[in-house]
Tab-separated table of C-alpha atoms in Angstrom:
chain	number	residue	atom	x	y	z
W	1	ASP	CA	-16.660	0.732	-28.766
W	2	GLY	CA	-13.787	2.326	-26.871
W	3	GLY	CA	-12.907	1.626	-23.299
W	4	ILE	CA	-10.808	-0.170	-20.742
W	5	THR	CA	-11.208	-3.853	-19.975
W	6	GLN	CA	-9.922	-5.738	-16.977
W	7	SER	CA	-9.964	-9.443	-16.553
W	8	PRO	CA	-10.896	-11.472	-14.727
W	9	LYS	CA	-13.594	-9.785	-12.626
W	10	TYR	CA	-12.924	-12.090	-9.676
W	11	LEU	CA	-9.683	-13.913	-8.951
W	12	PHE	CA	-8.867	-16.354	-6.195
W	13	ARG	CA	-5.357	-17.486	-5.366
W	14	LYS	CA	-3.526	-19.363	-2.655
W	15	GLU	CA	-0.969	-17.554	-0.569
W	16	GLY	CA	2.522	-17.780	-2.063
W	17	GLN	CA	1.368	-17.769	-5.691
W	18	ASN	CA	2.018	-14.973	-8.143
W	19	VAL	CA	-0.976	-13.742	-10.090
W	20	THR	CA	-1.281	-11.439	-13.118
W	21	LEU	CA	-4.172	-9.027	-13.661
W	22	SER	CA	-4.946	-7.935	-17.195
W	23	CYS	CA	-5.682	-4.376	-18.345
W	24	GLU	CA	-6.322	-3.436	-21.971
W	25	GLN	CA	-7.430	-0.117	-23.477
W	26	ASN	CA	-8.386	0.916	-26.995
W	27	LEU	CA	-8.617	4.638	-26.271
W	28	ASN	CA	-5.171	5.348	-27.722
W	29	HIS	CA	-4.061	6.822	-24.396
W	30	ASP	CA	-0.364	7.009	-23.659
W	31	ALA	CA	-0.672	6.942	-19.868
W	32	MET	CA	-1.909	3.982	-17.850
W	33	TYR	CA	-2.213	3.436	-14.107
W	34	TRP	CA	-2.844	0.744	-11.517
W	35	TYR	CA	-4.620	1.554	-8.258
W	36	ARG	CA	-5.575	-0.480	-5.258
W	37	GLN	CA	-8.780	0.166	-3.300
W	38	ASP	CA	-9.385	-1.104	0.230
W	39	PRO	CA	-12.556	-0.595	2.295
W	40	GLY	CA	-12.625	2.793	3.982
W	41	GLN	CA	-9.525	4.010	2.159
W	42	GLY	CA	-9.024	6.111	-0.918
W	43	LEU	CA	-7.457	4.728	-4.049
W	44	ARG	CA	-3.711	4.263	-3.792
W	45	LEU	CA	-1.375	4.297	-6.772
W	46	ILE	CA	0.691	1.168	-7.378
W	47	TYR	CA	2.427	1.844	-10.717
W	48	TYR	CA	1.974	4.129	-13.684
W	49	SER	CA	3.320	4.303	-17.220
W	50	GLN	CA	3.483	7.410	-19.373
W	51	ILE	CA	4.801	5.673	-22.473
W	52	VAL	CA	5.559	2.233	-23.854
W	53	ASN	CA	8.551	0.481	-22.263
W	54	ASP	CA	8.631	2.914	-19.358
W	55	PHE	CA	6.905	2.808	-15.977
W	56	GLN	CA	7.275	4.358	-12.540
W	57	LYS	CA	6.539	3.217	-9.000
W	58	GLY	CA	3.639	4.743	-7.172
W	59	ASP	CA	3.050	4.998	-3.450
W	60	ILE	CA	2.662	1.270	-2.754
W	61	ALA	CA	4.728	-0.574	-5.391
W	62	GLU	CA	6.337	-3.114	-3.050
W	63	GLY	CA	5.280	-6.654	-3.923
W	64	TYR	CA	3.971	-5.691	-7.361
W	65	SER	CA	5.473	-5.632	-10.858
W	66	VAL	CA	4.282	-4.348	-14.239
W	67	SER	CA	5.263	-4.305	-17.886
W	68	ARG	CA	4.332	-2.001	-20.763
W	69	GLU	CA	5.338	-3.714	-23.982
W	70	LYS	CA	2.361	-2.410	-25.948
W	71	LYS	CA	0.479	0.877	-25.756
W	72	GLU	CA	-2.796	-0.977	-25.265
W	73	SER	CA	-1.737	-3.254	-22.438
W	74	PHE	CA	-0.493	-2.745	-18.881
W	75	PRO	CA	-0.588	-6.028	-16.896
W	76	LEU	CA	-0.011	-6.065	-13.142
W	77	THR	CA	1.597	-9.002	-11.353
W	78	VAL	CA	0.909	-9.428	-7.665
W	79	THR	CA	3.838	-11.378	-6.289
W	80	SER	CA	4.112	-13.541	-3.200
W	81	ALA	CA	6.096	-10.700	-1.628
W	82	GLN	CA	2.960	-8.571	-1.320
W	83	LYS	CA	1.947	-9.044	2.297
W	84	ASN	CA	-1.715	-8.160	2.036
W	85	PRO	CA	-2.794	-8.698	-1.574
W	86	THR	CA	-6.542	-9.138	-1.074
W	87	ALA	CA	-8.106	-5.968	-2.507
W	88	PHE	CA	-10.007	-4.424	-5.411
W	89	TYR	CA	-7.622	-3.476	-8.234
W	90	LEU	CA	-8.453	-0.734	-10.690
W	91	CYS	CA	-6.709	0.103	-13.937
W	92	ALA	CA	-7.002	3.496	-15.605
W	93	SER	CA	-5.754	5.301	-18.670
W	94	ALA	CA	-5.484	9.034	-19.193
W	95	THR	CA	-5.647	11.618	-21.918
W	96	GLY	CA	-2.933	14.194	-22.489
W	97	GLY	CA	-4.836	16.473	-20.140
W	98	TYR	CA	-4.697	13.767	-17.462
W	99	GLU	CA	-8.426	13.043	-17.466
W	100	GLN	CA	-8.568	9.477	-16.202
W	101	TYR	CA	-10.844	6.685	-17.386
W	102	PHE	CA	-11.222	3.543	-15.318
W	103	GLY	CA	-11.836	-0.103	-16.031
W	104	PRO	CA	-14.406	-2.216	-14.144
W	105	GLY	CA	-11.872	-3.590	-11.679
W	106	THR	CA	-10.643	-7.007	-10.540
W	107	ARG	CA	-11.368	-8.283	-7.059
W	108	LEU	CA	-8.488	-10.434	-5.876
W	109	THR	CA	-8.853	-12.744	-2.902
W	110	VAL	CA	-5.810	-14.547	-1.555
W	111	THR	CA	-6.275	-17.240	1.075
A	1	LYS	CA	2.024	15.647	0.368
A	2	GLN	CA	-1.378	16.452	-1.103
A	3	GLU	CA	-4.311	15.375	1.040
A	4	VAL	CA	-7.871	15.263	-0.222
A	5	THR	CA	-10.802	15.219	2.185
A	6	GLN	CA	-14.471	14.629	1.515
A	7	ILE	CA	-17.127	15.480	4.044
A	8	PRO	CA	-19.565	14.022	4.891
A	9	ALA	CA	-18.574	10.382	4.529
A	10	ALA	CA	-22.222	9.443	4.025
A	11	LEU	CA	-25.376	11.347	3.151
A	12	SER	CA	-29.033	10.342	2.852
A	13	VAL	CA	-31.577	12.595	1.177
A	14	PRO	CA	-35.174	12.228	-0.032
A	15	GLU	CA	-35.755	12.030	-3.757
A	16	GLY	CA	-36.053	15.404	-5.477
A	17	GLU	CA	-33.799	17.271	-3.085
A	18	ASN	CA	-30.885	19.367	-4.319
A	19	LEU	CA	-27.604	18.525	-2.606
A	20	VAL	CA	-23.964	19.532	-2.381
A	21	LEU	CA	-20.952	17.286	-1.882
A	22	ASN	CA	-17.722	18.819	-0.621
A	23	CYS	CA	-14.101	18.176	-1.454
A	24	SER	CA	-11.084	19.966	0.017
A	25	PHE	CA	-7.400	19.669	-0.823
A	26	THR	CA	-4.314	20.924	0.959
A	27	ASP	CA	-2.047	22.056	-1.877
A	28	SER	CA	-3.525	24.557	-4.346
A	29	ALA	CA	-0.911	23.856	-7.062
A	30	ILE	CA	-3.257	21.542	-8.918
A	31	TYR	CA	-3.488	20.867	-12.649
A	32	ASN	CA	-7.086	19.717	-12.594
A	33	LEU	CA	-9.774	18.196	-10.395
A	34	GLN	CA	-11.975	15.298	-11.384
A	35	TRP	CA	-15.230	14.030	-9.888
A	36	PHE	CA	-16.117	10.347	-10.186
A	37	ARG	CA	-19.022	8.118	-9.343
A	38	GLN	CA	-18.537	4.547	-8.107
A	39	ASP	CA	-21.301	1.992	-7.790
A	40	PRO	CA	-20.740	-0.941	-5.393
A	41	GLY	CA	-18.206	-3.404	-6.755
A	42	LYS	CA	-17.670	-1.394	-9.921
A	43	GLY	CA	-15.015	0.810	-11.442
A	44	LEU	CA	-15.062	4.607	-11.394
A	45	THR	CA	-17.099	6.620	-13.872
A	46	SER	CA	-15.825	10.093	-14.682
A	47	LEU	CA	-18.473	12.754	-14.105
A	48	LEU	CA	-16.728	16.092	-14.532
A	49	LEU	CA	-13.206	17.392	-15.048
A	50	ILE	CA	-12.323	20.956	-14.066
A	51	GLN	CA	-9.069	22.415	-15.320
A	52	SER	CA	-7.210	24.644	-12.873
A	53	SER	CA	-8.039	27.714	-14.979
A	54	GLN	CA	-11.761	27.001	-14.827
A	55	ARG	CA	-14.231	27.835	-12.076
A	56	GLU	CA	-16.948	25.322	-12.882
A	57	GLN	CA	-18.222	22.625	-15.197
A	58	THR	CA	-21.752	21.436	-15.841
A	59	SER	CA	-23.196	18.207	-17.162
A	60	GLY	CA	-26.940	17.714	-17.008
A	61	ARG	CA	-28.059	17.891	-13.375
A	62	LEU	CA	-24.471	18.052	-12.143
A	63	ASN	CA	-22.441	21.183	-11.549
A	64	ALA	CA	-18.928	21.174	-10.144
A	65	SER	CA	-17.127	24.271	-8.929
A	66	LEU	CA	-13.486	24.848	-8.097
A	67	ASP	CA	-11.888	27.442	-5.837
A	68	LYS	CA	-8.159	26.802	-5.978
A	69	SER	CA	-7.206	29.548	-3.568
A	70	SER	CA	-9.297	28.065	-0.782
A	71	GLY	CA	-8.588	24.457	-1.768
A	72	ARG	CA	-12.237	23.538	-2.248
A	73	SER	CA	-14.515	21.979	-4.808
A	74	THR	CA	-18.219	21.245	-4.628
A	75	LEU	CA	-20.414	18.909	-6.648
A	76	TYR	CA	-24.004	20.105	-6.871
A	77	ILE	CA	-26.664	17.555	-7.807
A	78	ALA	CA	-30.043	18.982	-8.724
A	79	ALA	CA	-33.344	17.155	-8.272
A	80	SER	CA	-31.748	13.984	-6.905
A	81	GLN	CA	-33.032	10.579	-8.031
A	82	PRO	CA	-32.673	7.086	-6.529
A	83	GLY	CA	-30.361	6.246	-9.436
A	84	ASP	CA	-27.916	8.842	-8.125
A	85	SER	CA	-27.203	6.592	-5.138
A	86	ALA	CA	-23.503	5.761	-5.271
A	87	THR	CA	-20.177	6.801	-3.806
A	88	TYR	CA	-18.819	10.062	-5.183
A	89	LEU	CA	-15.064	10.572	-5.257
A	90	CYS	CA	-13.034	13.646	-6.019
A	91	ALA	CA	-9.413	13.548	-7.123
A	92	VAL	CA	-6.788	16.160	-7.866
A	93	ILE	CA	-3.720	16.005	-10.022
A	94	GLU	CA	-0.912	18.353	-9.188
A	95	THR	CA	0.921	20.468	-11.707
A	96	GLY	CA	3.876	18.438	-12.947
A	97	ALA	CA	2.723	15.277	-11.188
A	98	ASN	CA	1.598	12.086	-12.840
A	99	ASN	CA	-1.103	10.634	-10.664
A	100	LEU	CA	-4.318	11.491	-8.931
A	101	PHE	CA	-4.769	12.023	-5.218
A	102	PHE	CA	-8.136	10.679	-4.168
A	103	GLY	CA	-10.487	11.491	-1.354
A	104	THR	CA	-12.199	8.630	0.461
A	105	GLY	CA	-15.562	9.533	-1.011
A	106	THR	CA	-19.091	10.434	0.047
A	107	ARG	CA	-21.626	7.610	-0.024
A	108	LEU	CA	-24.913	9.071	-1.213
A	109	THR	CA	-28.288	7.404	-0.714
A	110	VAL	CA	-31.351	8.949	-2.350
A	111	ILE	CA	-34.513	7.660	-0.714
A	112	PRO	CA	-37.559	7.199	-2.981
């Protein structure tokens, strides 16, 4: 049963704490992406990775960090430097033709 | 920078009606265009992918067209059903680029 999993579904953190969101795929895709979705706005790209051990900043990378040690995994860390971290976070992977497949998302609330 | 616009932002139709959702983009140098569906609080589900060399793609009651020269795509939904109620997003990926540019979506409500 192939797909993309994100965990947890809901995450609550206190301001000033770092938090790591999990993203795993078993689709054998090389490329993986992290997006942020806010109400009334389109998805915005945070980071992407085209291959293991390599990743690039997207449009809104400040306050976030990623790693890509395995093809299947692309975790996102939201650091205390991110000024407005409360949002819905979506992970995706893509085929060679750039068709993107999305996970179910993680809703992060920071208070 | 590529900008993707979807109009209208919201649409309500009675069940059984055929409908068209619109997507426009500013830079025609695209690699492909993808239509997604998003249910509230959920991730995105891919509906159709149109390569830049293609004019349309069909899947069941859905038909998506692409006119690169005019920077437009449409998603046609035939015989709408209440289960079609969701937000529909279009996204383009530019030739040589590595990410999608998303529109803000059209929220569709199909009234039984």
